[in-house]
Short mmCIF file of C-alpha atoms and ligand atoms in Angstrom, two decimals:
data_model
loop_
_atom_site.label_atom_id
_atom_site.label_comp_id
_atom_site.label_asym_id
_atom_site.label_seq_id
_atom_site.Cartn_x
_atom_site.Cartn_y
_atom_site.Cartn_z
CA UNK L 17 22.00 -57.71 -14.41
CA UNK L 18 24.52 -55.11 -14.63
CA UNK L 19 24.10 -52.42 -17.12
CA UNK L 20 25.99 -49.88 -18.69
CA UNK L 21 23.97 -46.87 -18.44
CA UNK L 22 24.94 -42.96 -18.91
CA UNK L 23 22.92 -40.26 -17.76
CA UNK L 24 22.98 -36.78 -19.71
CA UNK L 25 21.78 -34.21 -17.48
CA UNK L 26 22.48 -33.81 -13.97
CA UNK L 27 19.85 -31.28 -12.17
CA UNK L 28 17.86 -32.27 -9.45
CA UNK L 29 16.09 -35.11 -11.19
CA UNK L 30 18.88 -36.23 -13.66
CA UNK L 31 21.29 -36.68 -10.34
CA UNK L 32 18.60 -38.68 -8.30
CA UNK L 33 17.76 -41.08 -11.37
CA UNK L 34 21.93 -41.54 -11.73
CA UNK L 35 22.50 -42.47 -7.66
CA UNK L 36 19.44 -44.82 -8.03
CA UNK L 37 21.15 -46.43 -11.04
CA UNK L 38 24.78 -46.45 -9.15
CA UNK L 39 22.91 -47.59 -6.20
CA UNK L 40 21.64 -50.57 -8.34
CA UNK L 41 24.90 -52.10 -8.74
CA UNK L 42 25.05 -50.55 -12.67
CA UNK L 43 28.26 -49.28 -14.38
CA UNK L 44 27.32 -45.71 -14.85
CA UNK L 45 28.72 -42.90 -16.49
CA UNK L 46 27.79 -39.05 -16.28
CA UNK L 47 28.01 -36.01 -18.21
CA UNK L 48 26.31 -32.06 -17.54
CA UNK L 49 26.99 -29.00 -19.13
CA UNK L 50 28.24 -27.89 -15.51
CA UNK L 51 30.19 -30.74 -14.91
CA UNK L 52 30.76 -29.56 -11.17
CA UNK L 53 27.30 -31.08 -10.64
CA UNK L 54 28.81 -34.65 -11.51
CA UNK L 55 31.39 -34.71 -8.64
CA UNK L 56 29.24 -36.44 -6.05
CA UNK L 57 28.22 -38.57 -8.48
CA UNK L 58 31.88 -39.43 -9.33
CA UNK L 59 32.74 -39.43 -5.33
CA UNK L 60 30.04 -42.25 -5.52
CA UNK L 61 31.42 -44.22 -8.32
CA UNK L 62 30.03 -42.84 -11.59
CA UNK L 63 32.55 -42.00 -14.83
CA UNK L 64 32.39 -38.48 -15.94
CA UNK L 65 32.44 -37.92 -19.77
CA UNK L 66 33.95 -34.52 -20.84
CA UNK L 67 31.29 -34.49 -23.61
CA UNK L 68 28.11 -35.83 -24.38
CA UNK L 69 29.28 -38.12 -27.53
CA UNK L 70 31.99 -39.78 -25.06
CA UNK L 71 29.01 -40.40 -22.84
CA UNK L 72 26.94 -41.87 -25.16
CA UNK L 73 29.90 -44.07 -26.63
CA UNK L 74 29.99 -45.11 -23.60
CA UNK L 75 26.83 -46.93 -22.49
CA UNK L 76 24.14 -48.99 -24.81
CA UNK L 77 21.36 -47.39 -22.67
CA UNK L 78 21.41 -43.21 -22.52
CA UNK L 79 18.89 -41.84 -20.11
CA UNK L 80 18.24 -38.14 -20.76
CA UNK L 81 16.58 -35.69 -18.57
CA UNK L 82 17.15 -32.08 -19.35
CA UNK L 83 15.29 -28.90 -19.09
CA UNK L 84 13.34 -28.92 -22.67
CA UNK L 85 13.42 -30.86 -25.84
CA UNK L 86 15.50 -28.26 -27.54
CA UNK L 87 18.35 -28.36 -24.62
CA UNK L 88 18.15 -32.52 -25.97
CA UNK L 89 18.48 -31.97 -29.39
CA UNK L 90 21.18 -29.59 -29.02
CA UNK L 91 23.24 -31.66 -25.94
CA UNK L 92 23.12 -35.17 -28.61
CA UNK L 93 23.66 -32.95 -32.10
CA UNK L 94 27.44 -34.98 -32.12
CA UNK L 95 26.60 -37.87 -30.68
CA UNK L 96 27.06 -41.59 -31.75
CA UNK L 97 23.38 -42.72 -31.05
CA UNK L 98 23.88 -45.92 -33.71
CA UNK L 99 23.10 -48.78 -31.71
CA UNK L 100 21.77 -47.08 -28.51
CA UNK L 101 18.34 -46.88 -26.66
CA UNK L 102 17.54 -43.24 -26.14
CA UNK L 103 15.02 -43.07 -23.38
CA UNK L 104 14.28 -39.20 -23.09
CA UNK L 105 12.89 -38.30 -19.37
CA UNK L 106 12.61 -34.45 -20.45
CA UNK L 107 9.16 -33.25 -19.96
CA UNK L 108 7.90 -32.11 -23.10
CA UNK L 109 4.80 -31.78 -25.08
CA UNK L 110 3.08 -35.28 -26.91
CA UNK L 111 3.76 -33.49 -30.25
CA UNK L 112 7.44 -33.35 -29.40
CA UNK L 113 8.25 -36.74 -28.66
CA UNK L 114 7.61 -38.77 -32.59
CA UNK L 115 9.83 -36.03 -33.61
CA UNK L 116 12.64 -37.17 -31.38
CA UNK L 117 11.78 -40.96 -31.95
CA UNK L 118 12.24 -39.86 -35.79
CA UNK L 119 15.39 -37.87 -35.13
CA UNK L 120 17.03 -40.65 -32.69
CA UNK L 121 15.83 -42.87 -35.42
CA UNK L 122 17.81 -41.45 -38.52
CA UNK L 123 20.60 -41.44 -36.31
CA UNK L 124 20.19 -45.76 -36.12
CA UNK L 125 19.26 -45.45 -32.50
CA UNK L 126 15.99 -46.64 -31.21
CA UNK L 127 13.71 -44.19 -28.83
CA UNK L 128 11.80 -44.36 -25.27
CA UNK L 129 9.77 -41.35 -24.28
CA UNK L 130 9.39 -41.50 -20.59
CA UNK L 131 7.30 -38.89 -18.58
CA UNK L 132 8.43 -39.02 -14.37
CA UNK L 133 5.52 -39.44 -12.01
CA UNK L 134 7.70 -37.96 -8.93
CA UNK L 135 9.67 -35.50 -7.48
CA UNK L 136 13.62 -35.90 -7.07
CA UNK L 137 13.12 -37.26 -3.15
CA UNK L 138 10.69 -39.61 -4.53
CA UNK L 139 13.62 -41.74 -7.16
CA UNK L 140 13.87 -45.04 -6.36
CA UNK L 141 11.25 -45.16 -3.28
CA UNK L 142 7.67 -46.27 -3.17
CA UNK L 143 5.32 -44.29 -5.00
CA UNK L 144 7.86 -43.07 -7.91
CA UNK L 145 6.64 -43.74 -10.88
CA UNK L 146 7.74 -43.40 -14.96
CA UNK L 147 6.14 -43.82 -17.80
CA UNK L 148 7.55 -45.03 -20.84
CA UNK L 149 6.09 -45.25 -25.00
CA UNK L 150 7.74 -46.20 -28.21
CA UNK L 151 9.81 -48.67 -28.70
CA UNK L 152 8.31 -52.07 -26.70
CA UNK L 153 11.68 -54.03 -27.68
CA UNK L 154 13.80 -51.16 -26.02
CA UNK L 155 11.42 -51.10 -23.05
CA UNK L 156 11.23 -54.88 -22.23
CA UNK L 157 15.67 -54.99 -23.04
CA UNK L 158 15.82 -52.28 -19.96
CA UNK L 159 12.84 -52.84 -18.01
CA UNK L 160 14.72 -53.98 -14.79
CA UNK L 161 17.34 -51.09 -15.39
CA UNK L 162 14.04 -48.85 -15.36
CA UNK L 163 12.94 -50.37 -12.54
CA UNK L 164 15.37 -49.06 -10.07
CA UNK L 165 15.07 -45.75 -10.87
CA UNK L 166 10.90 -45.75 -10.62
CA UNK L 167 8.24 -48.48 -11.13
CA UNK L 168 8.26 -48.78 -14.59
CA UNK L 169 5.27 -48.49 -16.72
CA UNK L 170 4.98 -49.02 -20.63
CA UNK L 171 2.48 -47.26 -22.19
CA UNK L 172 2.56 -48.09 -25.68
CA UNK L 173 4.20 -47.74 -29.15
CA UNK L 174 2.80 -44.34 -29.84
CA UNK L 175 5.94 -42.02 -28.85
CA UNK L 176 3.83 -39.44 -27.71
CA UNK L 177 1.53 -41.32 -25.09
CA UNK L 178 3.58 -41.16 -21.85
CA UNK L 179 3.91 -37.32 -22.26
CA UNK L 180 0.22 -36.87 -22.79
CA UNK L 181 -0.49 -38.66 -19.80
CA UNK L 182 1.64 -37.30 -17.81
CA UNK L 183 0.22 -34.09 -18.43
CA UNK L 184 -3.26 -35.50 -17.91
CA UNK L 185 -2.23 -36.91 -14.33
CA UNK L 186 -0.53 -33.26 -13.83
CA UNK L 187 -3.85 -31.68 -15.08
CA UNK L 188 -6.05 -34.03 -12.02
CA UNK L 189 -3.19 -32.90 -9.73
CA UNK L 190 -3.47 -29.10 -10.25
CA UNK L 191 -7.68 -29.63 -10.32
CA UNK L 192 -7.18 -30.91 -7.14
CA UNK L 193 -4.91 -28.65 -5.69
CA UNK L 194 -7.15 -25.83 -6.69
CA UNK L 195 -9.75 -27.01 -5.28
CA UNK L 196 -8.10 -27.29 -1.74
CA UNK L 197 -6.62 -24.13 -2.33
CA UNK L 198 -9.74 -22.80 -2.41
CA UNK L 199 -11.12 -24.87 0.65
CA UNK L 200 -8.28 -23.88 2.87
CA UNK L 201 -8.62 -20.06 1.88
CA UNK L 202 -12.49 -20.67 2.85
CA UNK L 203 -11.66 -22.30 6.33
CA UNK L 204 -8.97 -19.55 7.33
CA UNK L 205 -11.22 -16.76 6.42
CA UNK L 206 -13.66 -18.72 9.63
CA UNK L 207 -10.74 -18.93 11.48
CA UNK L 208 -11.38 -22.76 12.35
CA UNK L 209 -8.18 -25.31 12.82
CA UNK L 210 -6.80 -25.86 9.20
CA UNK L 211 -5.11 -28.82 9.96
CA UNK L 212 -8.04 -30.56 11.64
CA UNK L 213 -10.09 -29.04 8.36
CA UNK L 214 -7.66 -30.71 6.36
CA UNK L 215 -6.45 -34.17 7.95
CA UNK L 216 -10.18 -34.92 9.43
CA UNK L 217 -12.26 -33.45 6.67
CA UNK L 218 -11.07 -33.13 3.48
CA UNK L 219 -9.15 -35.38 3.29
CA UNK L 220 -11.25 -38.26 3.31
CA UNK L 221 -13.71 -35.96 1.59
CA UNK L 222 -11.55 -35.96 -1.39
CA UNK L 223 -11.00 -39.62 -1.00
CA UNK L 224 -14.46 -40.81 -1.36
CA UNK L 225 -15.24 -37.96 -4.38
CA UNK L 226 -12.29 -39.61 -6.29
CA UNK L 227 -13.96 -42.77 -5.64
CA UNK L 228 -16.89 -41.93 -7.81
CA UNK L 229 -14.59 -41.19 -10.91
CA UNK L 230 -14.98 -44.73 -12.87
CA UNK L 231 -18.80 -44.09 -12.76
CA UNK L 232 -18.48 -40.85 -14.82
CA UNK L 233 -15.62 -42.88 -16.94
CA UNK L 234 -18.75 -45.35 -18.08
CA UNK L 235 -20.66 -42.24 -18.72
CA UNK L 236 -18.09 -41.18 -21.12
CA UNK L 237 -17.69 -43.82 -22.78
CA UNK L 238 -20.92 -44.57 -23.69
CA UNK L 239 -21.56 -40.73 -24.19
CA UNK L 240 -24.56 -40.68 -22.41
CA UNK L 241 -24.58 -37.87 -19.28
CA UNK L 242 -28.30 -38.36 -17.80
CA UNK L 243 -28.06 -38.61 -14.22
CA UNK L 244 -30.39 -39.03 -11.38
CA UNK L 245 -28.31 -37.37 -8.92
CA UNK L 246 -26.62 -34.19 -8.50
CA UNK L 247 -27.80 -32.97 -12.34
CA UNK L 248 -26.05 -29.93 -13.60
CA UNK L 249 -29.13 -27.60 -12.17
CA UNK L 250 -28.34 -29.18 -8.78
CA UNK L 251 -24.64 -28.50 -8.86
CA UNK L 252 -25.07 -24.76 -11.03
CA UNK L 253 -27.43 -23.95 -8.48
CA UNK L 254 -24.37 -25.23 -5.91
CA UNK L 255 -21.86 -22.90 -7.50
CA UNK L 256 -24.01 -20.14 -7.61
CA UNK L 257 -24.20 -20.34 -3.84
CA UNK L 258 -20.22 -21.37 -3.09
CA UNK L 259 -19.63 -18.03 -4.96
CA UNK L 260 -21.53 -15.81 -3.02
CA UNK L 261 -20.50 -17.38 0.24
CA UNK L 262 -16.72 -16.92 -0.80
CA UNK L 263 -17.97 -13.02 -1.33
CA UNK L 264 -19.49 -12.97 1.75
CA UNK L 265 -16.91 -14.46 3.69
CA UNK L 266 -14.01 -12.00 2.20
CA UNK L 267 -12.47 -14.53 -0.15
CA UNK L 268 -12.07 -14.73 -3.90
CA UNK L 269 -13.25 -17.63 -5.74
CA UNK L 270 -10.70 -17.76 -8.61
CA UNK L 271 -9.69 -20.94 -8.95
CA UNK L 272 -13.39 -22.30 -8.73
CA UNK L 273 -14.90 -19.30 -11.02
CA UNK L 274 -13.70 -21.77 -14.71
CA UNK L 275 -16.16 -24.51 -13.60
CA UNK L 276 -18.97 -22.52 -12.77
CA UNK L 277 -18.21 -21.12 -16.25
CA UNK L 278 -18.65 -24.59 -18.21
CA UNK L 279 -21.43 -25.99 -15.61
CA UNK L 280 -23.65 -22.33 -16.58
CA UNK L 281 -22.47 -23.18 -20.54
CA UNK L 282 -23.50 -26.97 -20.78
CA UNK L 283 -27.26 -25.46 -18.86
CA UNK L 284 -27.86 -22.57 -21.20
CA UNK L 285 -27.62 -25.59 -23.90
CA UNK L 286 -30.88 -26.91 -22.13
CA UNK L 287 -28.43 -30.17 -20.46
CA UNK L 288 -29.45 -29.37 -16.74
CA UNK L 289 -31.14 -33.00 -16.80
CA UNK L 290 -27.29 -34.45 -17.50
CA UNK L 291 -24.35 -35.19 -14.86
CA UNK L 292 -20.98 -33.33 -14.00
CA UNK L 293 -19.74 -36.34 -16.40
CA UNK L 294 -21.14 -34.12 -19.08
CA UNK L 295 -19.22 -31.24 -18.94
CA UNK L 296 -16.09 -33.10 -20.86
CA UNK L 297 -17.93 -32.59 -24.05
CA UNK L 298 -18.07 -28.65 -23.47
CA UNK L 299 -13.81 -28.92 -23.02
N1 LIG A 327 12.27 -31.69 -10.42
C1 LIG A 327 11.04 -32.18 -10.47
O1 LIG A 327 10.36 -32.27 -9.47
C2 LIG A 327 10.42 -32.60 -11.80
C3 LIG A 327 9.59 -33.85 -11.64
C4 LIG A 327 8.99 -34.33 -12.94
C5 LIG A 327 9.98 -34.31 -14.09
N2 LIG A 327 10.73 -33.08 -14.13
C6 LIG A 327 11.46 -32.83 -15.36
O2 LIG A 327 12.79 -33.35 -15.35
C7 LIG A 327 13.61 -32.52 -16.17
C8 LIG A 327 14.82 -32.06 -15.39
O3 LIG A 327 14.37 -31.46 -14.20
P1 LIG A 327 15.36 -31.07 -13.01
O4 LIG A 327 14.56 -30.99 -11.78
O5 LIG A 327 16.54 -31.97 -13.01
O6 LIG A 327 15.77 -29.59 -13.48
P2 LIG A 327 17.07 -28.73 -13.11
O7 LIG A 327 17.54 -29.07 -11.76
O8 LIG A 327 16.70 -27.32 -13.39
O9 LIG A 327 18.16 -29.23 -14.17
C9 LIG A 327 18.09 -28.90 -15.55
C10 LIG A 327 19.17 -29.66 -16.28
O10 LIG A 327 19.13 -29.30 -17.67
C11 LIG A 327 20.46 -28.82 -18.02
N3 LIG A 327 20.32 -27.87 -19.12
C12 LIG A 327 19.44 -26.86 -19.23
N4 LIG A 327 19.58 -26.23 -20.41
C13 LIG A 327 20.61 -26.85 -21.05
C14 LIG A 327 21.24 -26.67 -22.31
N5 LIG A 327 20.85 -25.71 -23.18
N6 LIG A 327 22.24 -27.50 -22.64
C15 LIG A 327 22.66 -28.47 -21.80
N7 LIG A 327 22.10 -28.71 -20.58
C16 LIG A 327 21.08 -27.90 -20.22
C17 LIG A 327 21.02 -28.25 -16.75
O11 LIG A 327 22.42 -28.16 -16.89
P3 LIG A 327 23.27 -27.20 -15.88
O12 LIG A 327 22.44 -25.94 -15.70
O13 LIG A 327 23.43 -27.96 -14.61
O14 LIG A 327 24.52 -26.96 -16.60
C18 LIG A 327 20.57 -29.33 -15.76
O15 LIG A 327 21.37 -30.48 -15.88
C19 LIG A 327 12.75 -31.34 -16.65
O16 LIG A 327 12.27 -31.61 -17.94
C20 LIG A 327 11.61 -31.35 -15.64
O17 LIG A 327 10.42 -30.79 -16.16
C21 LIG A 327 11.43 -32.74 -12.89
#
């Protein structure tokens, strides 16, 4: 079904999401505080509002995506939100988001919070996901819209829930990039093939590691860390060696240096006997 859908913000992300949504067959209309930005857009078919309350009169569904939450509450001070689904795409904090729902609520509109699971390239191809919380009516009314911007996923009624995990998902990602930061620095200090390191080796290295994650889910949730493999001795006895290896080898271990910080914590406590799983309660 065709939609009529405005888009405030038009940066990198705010102009992908809009030519997925024009691409989509849906009546779309534009507007940017540099409204140069909206001229492909336009060349494309979108309408260009000279103001943000003209583009919000003009659509029942206004996606946002700005820099920060303040940039949102300032662009929509004037508009006519009565009536409309808001579904903010800012990245913010958890905190922020039920006082936009409340906000966007006084103003008789009703509120998404979505948090984007992808980089610009990534809009509207496999792999692209956002995640939505707050209102489920709103969400199920636009779900298809949604849908050709990302994979849509609804997250609940608690406004703040897609933002916190998106950040959570961000937090594994930078974990993870640390730690191959780390690896790589380690492997060019030998000199050996990074690529081959990386494709052949880590890679699947990584992989199966990941795999083991659910396992040390049940351990959380039943808050009990004994382990007969790989205890926290095992693995600060580990550490203690990766550390002086990086020294030896020229390289510094920053990235790694905060885990071997918690892991020695959680031991002096007298847990060596408990699993990596563990270490969540120290955080
Ligand atoms: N780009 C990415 O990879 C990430 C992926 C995950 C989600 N983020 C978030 O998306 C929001 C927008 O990001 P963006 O990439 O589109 O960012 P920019 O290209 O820098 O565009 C910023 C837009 O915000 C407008 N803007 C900034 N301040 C104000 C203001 N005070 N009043 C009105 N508009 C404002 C800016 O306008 P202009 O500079 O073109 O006039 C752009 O439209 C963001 O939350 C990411 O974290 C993207």
């Amino acid at each position: 079904m065709s939609e009529n859908i405005s888009v405030l913000g038009l940066g990198l992300m705010g102009t992908a999401l809009a030519a997925s949504l024009i691409e989509a067959g849906h009546h779309v209309t534009v507007w940017n505080r540099t409204p140069a930005k909206a001229d492909p857009l336009v060349a494309r078919g979108a309408t260009l509002a000279a103001t943000p309350a003209q583009a919000v009169e003009a659509s029942s569904l206004v996606i946002v995506c700005l820099l920060d939450y303040p940039s949102v509450f300032e662009v929509l001070q004037d508009a006519p939100l009565a009536g409309r689904v808001v579904a903010n795409l800012t990245t913010g904090r958890p905190a922020e988001a039920p006082e936009m729902a409340a906000w966007v609520g006084e103003r008789g509109g009703e509120y998404l919070d979505g948090g984007i699971m992808a980089v610009p390239q990534m809009i509207a191809q496999p792999g692209a996901l956002i995640l939505y919380s707050g209102s489920r009516p709103a969400f199920e009314r636009y779900e298809q819209a949604f849908g050709a911007m990302a994979a849509a996923r609804y997250t609940g009624e608690d406004t703040g829930t897609a933002s916190l995990l998106d950040l959570a998902m961000l937090t594994g990602m930078y974990g993870q990039m640390a730690g191959a930061l780390e690896a790589l620095a380690l492997v060019r200090s030998a000199k050996y093939p990074l690529m081959e390191f990386t494709t052949e080796l880590l890679i699947p290295w990584i992989n199966a590691m990941s795999a083991q994650l659910p396992r040390w889910v049940a351990d959380i949730e039943a808050g009990d860390y004994r382990t007969e493999v790989s205890n926290l001795e095992i693995n600060r006895s580990g550490m203690e060696n990766l550390v002086r290896a990086f020294e030896e080898q020229g390289v510094k271990p920053d990235l790694l240096l905060p885990m071997k910080t918690v892991i020695d914590r959680r031991v002096a406590r007298g847990l060596a006997h408990e699993g990596l799983s563990g270490l969540v309660e120290e955080l």
